[in-house]
Short mmCIF file of C-alpha atoms and ligand atoms in Angstrom, two decimals:
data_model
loop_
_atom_site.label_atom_id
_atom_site.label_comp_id
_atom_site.label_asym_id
_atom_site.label_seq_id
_atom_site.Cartn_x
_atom_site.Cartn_y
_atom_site.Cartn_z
CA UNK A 265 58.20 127.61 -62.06
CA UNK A 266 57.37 127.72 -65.67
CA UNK A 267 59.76 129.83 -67.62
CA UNK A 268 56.91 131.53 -70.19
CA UNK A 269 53.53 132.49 -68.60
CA UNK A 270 50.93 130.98 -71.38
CA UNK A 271 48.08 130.42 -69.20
CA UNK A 272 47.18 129.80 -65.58
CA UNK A 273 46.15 126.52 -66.37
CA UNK A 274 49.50 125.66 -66.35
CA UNK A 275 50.72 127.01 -63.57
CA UNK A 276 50.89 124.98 -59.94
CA UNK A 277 49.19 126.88 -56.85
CA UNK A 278 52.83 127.43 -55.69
CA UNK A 279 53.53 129.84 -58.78
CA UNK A 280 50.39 131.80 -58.66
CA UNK A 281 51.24 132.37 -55.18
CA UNK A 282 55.05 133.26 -55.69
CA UNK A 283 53.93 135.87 -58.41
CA UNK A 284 51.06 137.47 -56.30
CA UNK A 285 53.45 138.00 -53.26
CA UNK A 286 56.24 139.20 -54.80
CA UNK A 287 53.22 141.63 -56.57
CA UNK A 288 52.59 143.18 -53.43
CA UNK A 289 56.32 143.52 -52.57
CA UNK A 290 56.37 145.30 -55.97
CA UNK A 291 52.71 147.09 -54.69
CA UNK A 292 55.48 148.02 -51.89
CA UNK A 293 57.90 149.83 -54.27
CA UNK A 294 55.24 152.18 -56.45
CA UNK A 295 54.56 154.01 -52.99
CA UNK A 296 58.10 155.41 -52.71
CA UNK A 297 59.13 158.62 -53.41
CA UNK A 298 60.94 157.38 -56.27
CA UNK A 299 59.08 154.29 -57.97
CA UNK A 300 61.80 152.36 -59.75
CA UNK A 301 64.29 149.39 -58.93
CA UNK A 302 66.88 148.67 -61.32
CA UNK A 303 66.18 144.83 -61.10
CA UNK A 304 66.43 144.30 -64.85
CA UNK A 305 68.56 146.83 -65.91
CA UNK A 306 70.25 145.33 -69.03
CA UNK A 307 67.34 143.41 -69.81
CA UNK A 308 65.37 144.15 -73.29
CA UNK A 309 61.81 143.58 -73.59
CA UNK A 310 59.62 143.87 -76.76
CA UNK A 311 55.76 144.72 -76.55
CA UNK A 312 54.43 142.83 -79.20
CA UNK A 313 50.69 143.92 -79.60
CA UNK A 314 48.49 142.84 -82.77
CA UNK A 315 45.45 143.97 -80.90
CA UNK A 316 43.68 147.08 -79.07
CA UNK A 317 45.04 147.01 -75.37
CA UNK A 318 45.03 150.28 -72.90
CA UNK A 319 45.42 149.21 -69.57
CA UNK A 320 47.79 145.66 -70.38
CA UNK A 321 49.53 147.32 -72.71
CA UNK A 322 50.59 150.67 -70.43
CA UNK A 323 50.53 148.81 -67.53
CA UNK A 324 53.54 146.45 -68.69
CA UNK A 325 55.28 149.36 -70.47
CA UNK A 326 55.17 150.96 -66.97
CA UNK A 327 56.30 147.40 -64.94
CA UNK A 328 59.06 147.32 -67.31
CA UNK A 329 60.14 151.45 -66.56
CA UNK A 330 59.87 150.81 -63.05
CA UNK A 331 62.12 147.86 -63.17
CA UNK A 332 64.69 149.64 -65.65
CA UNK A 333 64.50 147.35 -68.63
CA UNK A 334 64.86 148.63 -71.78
CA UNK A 335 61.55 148.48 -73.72
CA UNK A 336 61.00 148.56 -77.18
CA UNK A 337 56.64 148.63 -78.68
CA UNK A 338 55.46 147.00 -82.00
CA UNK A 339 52.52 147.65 -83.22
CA UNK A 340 51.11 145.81 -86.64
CA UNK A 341 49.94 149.35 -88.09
CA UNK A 342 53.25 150.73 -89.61
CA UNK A 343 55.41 147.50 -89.21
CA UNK A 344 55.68 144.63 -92.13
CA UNK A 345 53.02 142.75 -90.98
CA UNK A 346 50.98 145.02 -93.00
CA UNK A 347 53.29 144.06 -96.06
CA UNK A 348 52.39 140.51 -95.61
CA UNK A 349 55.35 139.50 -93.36
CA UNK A 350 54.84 136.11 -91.10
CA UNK A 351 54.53 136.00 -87.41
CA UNK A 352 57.62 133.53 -87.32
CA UNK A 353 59.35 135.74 -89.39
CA UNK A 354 58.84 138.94 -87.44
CA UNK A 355 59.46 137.44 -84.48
CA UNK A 356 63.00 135.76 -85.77
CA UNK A 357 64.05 139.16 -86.83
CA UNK A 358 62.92 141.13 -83.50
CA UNK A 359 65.19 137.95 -82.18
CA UNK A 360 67.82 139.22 -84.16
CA UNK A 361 68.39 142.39 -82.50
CA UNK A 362 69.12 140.71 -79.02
CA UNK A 363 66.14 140.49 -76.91
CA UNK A 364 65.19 139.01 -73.42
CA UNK A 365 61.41 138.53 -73.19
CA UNK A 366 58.49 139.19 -75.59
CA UNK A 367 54.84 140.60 -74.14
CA UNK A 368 52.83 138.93 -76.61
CA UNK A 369 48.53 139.71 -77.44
CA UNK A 370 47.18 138.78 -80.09
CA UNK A 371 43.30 137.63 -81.75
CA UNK A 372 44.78 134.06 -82.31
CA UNK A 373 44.80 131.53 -79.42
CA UNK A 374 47.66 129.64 -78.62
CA UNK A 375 50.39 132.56 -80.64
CA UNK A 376 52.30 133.04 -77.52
CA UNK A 377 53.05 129.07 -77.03
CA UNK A 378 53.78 128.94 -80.88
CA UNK A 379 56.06 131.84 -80.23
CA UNK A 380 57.77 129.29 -77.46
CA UNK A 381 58.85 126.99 -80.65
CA UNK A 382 60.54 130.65 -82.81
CA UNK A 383 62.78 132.18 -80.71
CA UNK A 384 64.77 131.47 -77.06
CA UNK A 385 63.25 135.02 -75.50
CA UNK A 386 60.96 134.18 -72.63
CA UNK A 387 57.14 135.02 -73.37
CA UNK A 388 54.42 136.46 -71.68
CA UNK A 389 51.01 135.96 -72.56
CA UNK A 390 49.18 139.35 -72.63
CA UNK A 391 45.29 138.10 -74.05
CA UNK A 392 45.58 135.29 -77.02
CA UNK A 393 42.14 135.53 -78.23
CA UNK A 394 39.28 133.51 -76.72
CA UNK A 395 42.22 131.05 -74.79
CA UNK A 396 43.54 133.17 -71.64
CA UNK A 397 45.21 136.70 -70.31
CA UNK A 398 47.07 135.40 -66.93
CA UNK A 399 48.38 138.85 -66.06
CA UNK A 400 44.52 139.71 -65.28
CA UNK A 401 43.78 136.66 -63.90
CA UNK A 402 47.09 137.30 -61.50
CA UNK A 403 45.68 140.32 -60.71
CA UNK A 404 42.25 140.05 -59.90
CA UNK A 405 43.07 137.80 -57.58
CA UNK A 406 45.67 139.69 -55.86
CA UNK A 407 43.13 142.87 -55.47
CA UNK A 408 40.75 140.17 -53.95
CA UNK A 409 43.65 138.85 -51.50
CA UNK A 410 44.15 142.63 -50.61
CA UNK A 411 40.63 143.57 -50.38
CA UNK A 412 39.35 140.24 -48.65
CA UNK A 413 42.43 138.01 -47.47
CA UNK A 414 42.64 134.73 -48.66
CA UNK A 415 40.51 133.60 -51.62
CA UNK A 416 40.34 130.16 -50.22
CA UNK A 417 36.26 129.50 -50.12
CA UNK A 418 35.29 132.80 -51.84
CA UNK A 419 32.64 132.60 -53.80
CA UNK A 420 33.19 134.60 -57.40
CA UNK A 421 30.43 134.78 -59.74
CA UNK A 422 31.77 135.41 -63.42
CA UNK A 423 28.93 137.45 -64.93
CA UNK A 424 28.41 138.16 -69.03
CA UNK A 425 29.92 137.41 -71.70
CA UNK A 426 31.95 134.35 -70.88
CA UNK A 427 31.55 132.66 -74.77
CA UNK A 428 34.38 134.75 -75.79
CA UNK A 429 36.50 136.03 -72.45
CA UNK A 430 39.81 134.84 -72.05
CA UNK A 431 39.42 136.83 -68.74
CA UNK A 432 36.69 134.38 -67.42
CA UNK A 433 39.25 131.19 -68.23
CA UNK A 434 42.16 132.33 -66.35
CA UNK A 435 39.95 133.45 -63.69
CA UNK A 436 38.55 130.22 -63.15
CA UNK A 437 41.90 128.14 -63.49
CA UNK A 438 43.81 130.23 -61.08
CA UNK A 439 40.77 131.05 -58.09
CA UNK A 440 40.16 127.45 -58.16
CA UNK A 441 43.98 126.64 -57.71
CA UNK A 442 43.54 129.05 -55.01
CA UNK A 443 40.65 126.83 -53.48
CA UNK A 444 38.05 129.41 -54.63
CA UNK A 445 34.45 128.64 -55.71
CA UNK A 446 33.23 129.86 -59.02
CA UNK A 447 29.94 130.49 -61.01
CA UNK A 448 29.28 131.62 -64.00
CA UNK A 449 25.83 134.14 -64.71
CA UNK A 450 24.38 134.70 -68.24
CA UNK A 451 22.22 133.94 -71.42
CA UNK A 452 22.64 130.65 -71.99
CA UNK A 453 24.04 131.72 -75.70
CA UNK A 454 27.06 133.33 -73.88
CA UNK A 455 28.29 130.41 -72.03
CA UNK A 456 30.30 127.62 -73.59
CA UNK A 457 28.22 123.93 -73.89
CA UNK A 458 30.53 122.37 -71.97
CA UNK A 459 31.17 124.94 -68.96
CA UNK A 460 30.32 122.76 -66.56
CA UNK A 461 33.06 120.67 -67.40
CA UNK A 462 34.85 123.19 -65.89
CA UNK A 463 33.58 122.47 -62.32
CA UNK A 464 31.94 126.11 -61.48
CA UNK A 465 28.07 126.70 -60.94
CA UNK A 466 26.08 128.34 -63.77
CA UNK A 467 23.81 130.75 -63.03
CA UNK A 468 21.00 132.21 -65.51
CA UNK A 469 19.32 134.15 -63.08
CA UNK A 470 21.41 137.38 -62.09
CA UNK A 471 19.50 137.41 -58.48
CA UNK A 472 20.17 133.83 -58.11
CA UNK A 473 23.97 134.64 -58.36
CA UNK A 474 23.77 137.26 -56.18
CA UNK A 475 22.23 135.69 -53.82
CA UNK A 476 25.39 132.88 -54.29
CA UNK A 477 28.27 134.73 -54.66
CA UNK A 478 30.64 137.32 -52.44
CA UNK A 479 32.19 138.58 -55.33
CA UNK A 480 30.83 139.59 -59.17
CA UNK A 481 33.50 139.96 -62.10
CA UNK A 482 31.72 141.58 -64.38
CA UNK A 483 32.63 140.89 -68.01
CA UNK A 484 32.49 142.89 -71.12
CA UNK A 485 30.02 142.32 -73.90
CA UNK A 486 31.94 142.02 -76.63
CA UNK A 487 29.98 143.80 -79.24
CA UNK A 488 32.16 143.69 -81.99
CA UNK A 489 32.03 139.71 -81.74
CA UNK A 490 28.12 139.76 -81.41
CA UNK A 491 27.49 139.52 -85.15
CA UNK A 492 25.33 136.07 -84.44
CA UNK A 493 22.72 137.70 -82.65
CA UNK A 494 23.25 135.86 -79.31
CA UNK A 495 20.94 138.23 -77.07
CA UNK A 496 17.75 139.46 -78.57
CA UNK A 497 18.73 143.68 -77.60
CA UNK A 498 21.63 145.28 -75.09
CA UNK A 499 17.78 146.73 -73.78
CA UNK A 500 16.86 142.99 -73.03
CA UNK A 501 20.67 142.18 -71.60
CA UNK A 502 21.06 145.38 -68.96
CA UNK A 503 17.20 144.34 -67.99
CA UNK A 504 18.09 140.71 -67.22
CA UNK A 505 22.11 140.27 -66.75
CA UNK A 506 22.81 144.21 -66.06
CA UNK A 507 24.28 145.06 -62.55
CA UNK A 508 22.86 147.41 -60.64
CA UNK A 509 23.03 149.08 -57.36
CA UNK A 510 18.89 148.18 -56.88
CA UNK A 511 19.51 144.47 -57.57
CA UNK A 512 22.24 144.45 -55.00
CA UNK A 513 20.26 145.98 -52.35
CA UNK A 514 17.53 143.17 -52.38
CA UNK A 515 20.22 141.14 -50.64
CA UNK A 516 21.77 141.93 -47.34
CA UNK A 517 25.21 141.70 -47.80
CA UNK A 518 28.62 143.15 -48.90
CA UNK A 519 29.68 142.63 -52.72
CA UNK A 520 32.78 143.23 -54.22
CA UNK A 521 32.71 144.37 -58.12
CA UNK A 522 35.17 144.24 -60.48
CA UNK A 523 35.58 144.19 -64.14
CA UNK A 524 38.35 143.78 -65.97
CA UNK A 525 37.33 146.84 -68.33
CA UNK A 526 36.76 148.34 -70.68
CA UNK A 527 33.35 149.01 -69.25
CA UNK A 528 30.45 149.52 -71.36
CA UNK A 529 28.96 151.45 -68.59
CA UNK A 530 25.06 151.18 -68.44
CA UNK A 531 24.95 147.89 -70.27
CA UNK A 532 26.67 144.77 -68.21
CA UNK A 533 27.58 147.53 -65.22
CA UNK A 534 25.65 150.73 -63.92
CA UNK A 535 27.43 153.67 -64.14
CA UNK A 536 27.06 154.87 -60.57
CA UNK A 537 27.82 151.29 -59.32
CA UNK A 538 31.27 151.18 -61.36
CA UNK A 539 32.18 153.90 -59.30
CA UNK A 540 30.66 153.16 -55.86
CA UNK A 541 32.50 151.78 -52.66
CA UNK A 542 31.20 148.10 -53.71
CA UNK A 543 34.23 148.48 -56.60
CA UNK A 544 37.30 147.99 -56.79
CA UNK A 545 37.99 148.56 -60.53
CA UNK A 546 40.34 150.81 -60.38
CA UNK A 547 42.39 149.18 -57.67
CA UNK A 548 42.63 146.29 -60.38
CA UNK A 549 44.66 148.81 -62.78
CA UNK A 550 46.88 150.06 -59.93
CA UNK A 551 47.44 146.69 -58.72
CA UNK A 552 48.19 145.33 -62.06
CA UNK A 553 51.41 147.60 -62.43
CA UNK A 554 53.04 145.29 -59.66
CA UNK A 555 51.80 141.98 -60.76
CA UNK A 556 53.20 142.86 -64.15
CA UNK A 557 56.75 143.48 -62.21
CA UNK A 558 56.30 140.15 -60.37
CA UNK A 559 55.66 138.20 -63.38
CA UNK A 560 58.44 140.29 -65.61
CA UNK A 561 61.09 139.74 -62.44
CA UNK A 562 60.42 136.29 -61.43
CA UNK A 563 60.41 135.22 -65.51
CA UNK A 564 63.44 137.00 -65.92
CA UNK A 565 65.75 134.76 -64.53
CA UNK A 566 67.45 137.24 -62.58
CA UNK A 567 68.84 136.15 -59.22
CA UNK A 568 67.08 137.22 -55.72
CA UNK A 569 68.66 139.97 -54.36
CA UNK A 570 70.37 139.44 -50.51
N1 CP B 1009 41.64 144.20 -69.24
C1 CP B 1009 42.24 144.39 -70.42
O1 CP B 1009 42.85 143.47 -70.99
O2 CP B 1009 42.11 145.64 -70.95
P1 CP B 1009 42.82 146.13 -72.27
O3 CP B 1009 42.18 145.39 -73.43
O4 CP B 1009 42.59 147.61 -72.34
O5 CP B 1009 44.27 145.78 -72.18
#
């Protein structure tokens, strides 16, 4: 087991696996009457976040509330960052006060592994720019396990956006760990040159991907990164790449949706569709609560309990 999470891609099949079932013991826990363990009482964790997060960001302050830590949230408007301070040396000071683990996003790639060489707290990768976000990775995977059993042989189609989704790389590394098959489904300007290095289908035909795939992980356009003009109109994308409930009925089969969110409902993902029984968005959010326990526990180098 590594002791930081940077990135499924460094993670064995044996540790994804570890930190999805002790999820779902966790899953176990948030149905009590009272939802809270006091597994790392004693145990300070600081939220680190230099960019726009609502469901990572609650969903580890509430991981680390239901496991008793004691939690403390930066955020770069009101701290010295503004005043010009350096990541090393914020982090050295936070260090200073006696912490255990750092939660870590940020727009730069590869911060949290650079954060590895500044201080001894563990660290947990929560979205480094374009590079990866594990924690949804973990947990799309575990909503898939609970919705369809094993992954092994499931065929996910990665839809969108994937030039700039650190969602769509820890997907792939960790369902084909898992012995998953993946595609990938979009313009040809929002997939990298070299996907197919990767070892996943591409798809630039929406239908054609349906057709392929049991499950569609819809991604996010990323409109505030769009700036290069990479699809000619969102009119043009929701006509070609959009998911709808129409397109899925022209094949004869069950689909699972997700999306990591936020949605831009009515562009990559119908409105009614987000919300029909083929989705299991929301069970993503509820679900990543416990995987964000599993990874917080299992990385905290606490001992098993009897
Ligand atoms: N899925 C996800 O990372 O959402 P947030 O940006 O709201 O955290």
């Amino acid at each position: 087991m590594n002791r930081h999470l940077l990135g499924l891609e460094y993670c064995s099949r044996e540790e994804i696996e570890s930190i999805i079932q002790t999820g779902f013991s966790f899953k176990e826990v948030l149905s009590r009457p009272i939802p809270k363990v006091p597994t790392l009482r004693g145990k300070t964790i600081v939220n680190l976040f230099f960019e726009n997060s609502t469901r990572t960001r609650i969903s580890f302050e509430l991981a680390q509330k239901r496991l008793s830590a004691d939690t403390v949230n930066f955020s770069v408007a009101g701290s010295s960052v503004a005043k010009g301070e350096s990541l090393r040396d914020t982090i050295r000071n936070i260090e200073a006060m006696k912490i255990d683990m750092v939660v870590v996003r940020h727009k730069s790639p590869g911060v949290p592994c650079f954060l590895t060489e500044c201080t001894d707290a563990v660290i947990i990768n929560a979205g480094d720019g374009l590079h990866e976000h594990p924690t949804q990775g973990l947990l799309d995977i575990m909503t898939l396990q609970e919705k369809l059993g094993s992954v092994e042989g499931l065929k996910v189609v990665i839809v969108g956006d994937i030039l700039h989704s650190r969602v769509a790389r820890s997907n792939i590394y960790g369902l084909q760990k898992l012995g998953a098959k993946v595609a990938l489904c979009g313009p040809p300007t929002l997939i990298p040159v070299k996907a197919e290095q990767w070892g996943v289908e591409i798809f630039y035909d929406i239908g054609d991907a349906i057709r392929w795939g049991d499950v569609l992980n819809i991604l996010r356009i990323q409109l505030e990164r769009q700036s290069a003009g990479l699809f000619p109109s969102r009119r043009e994308y929701t006509q070609r790449f959009g998911v709808t409930l129409e397109k899925l009925r022209r094949v004869d089969k069950e689909i699972t949706i997700m999306h990591p969110g936020p949605i831009n409902r009515g562009l990559e993902l119908e409105h009614d569709l987000a919300d029909s029984e083929f989705s299991v968005i929301l069970d993503q959010v509820t679900n990543g609560v416990a995987l964000r326990m599993a990874v917080l526990y299992l990385k905290s180098g606490v001992p098993a309990q009897e």
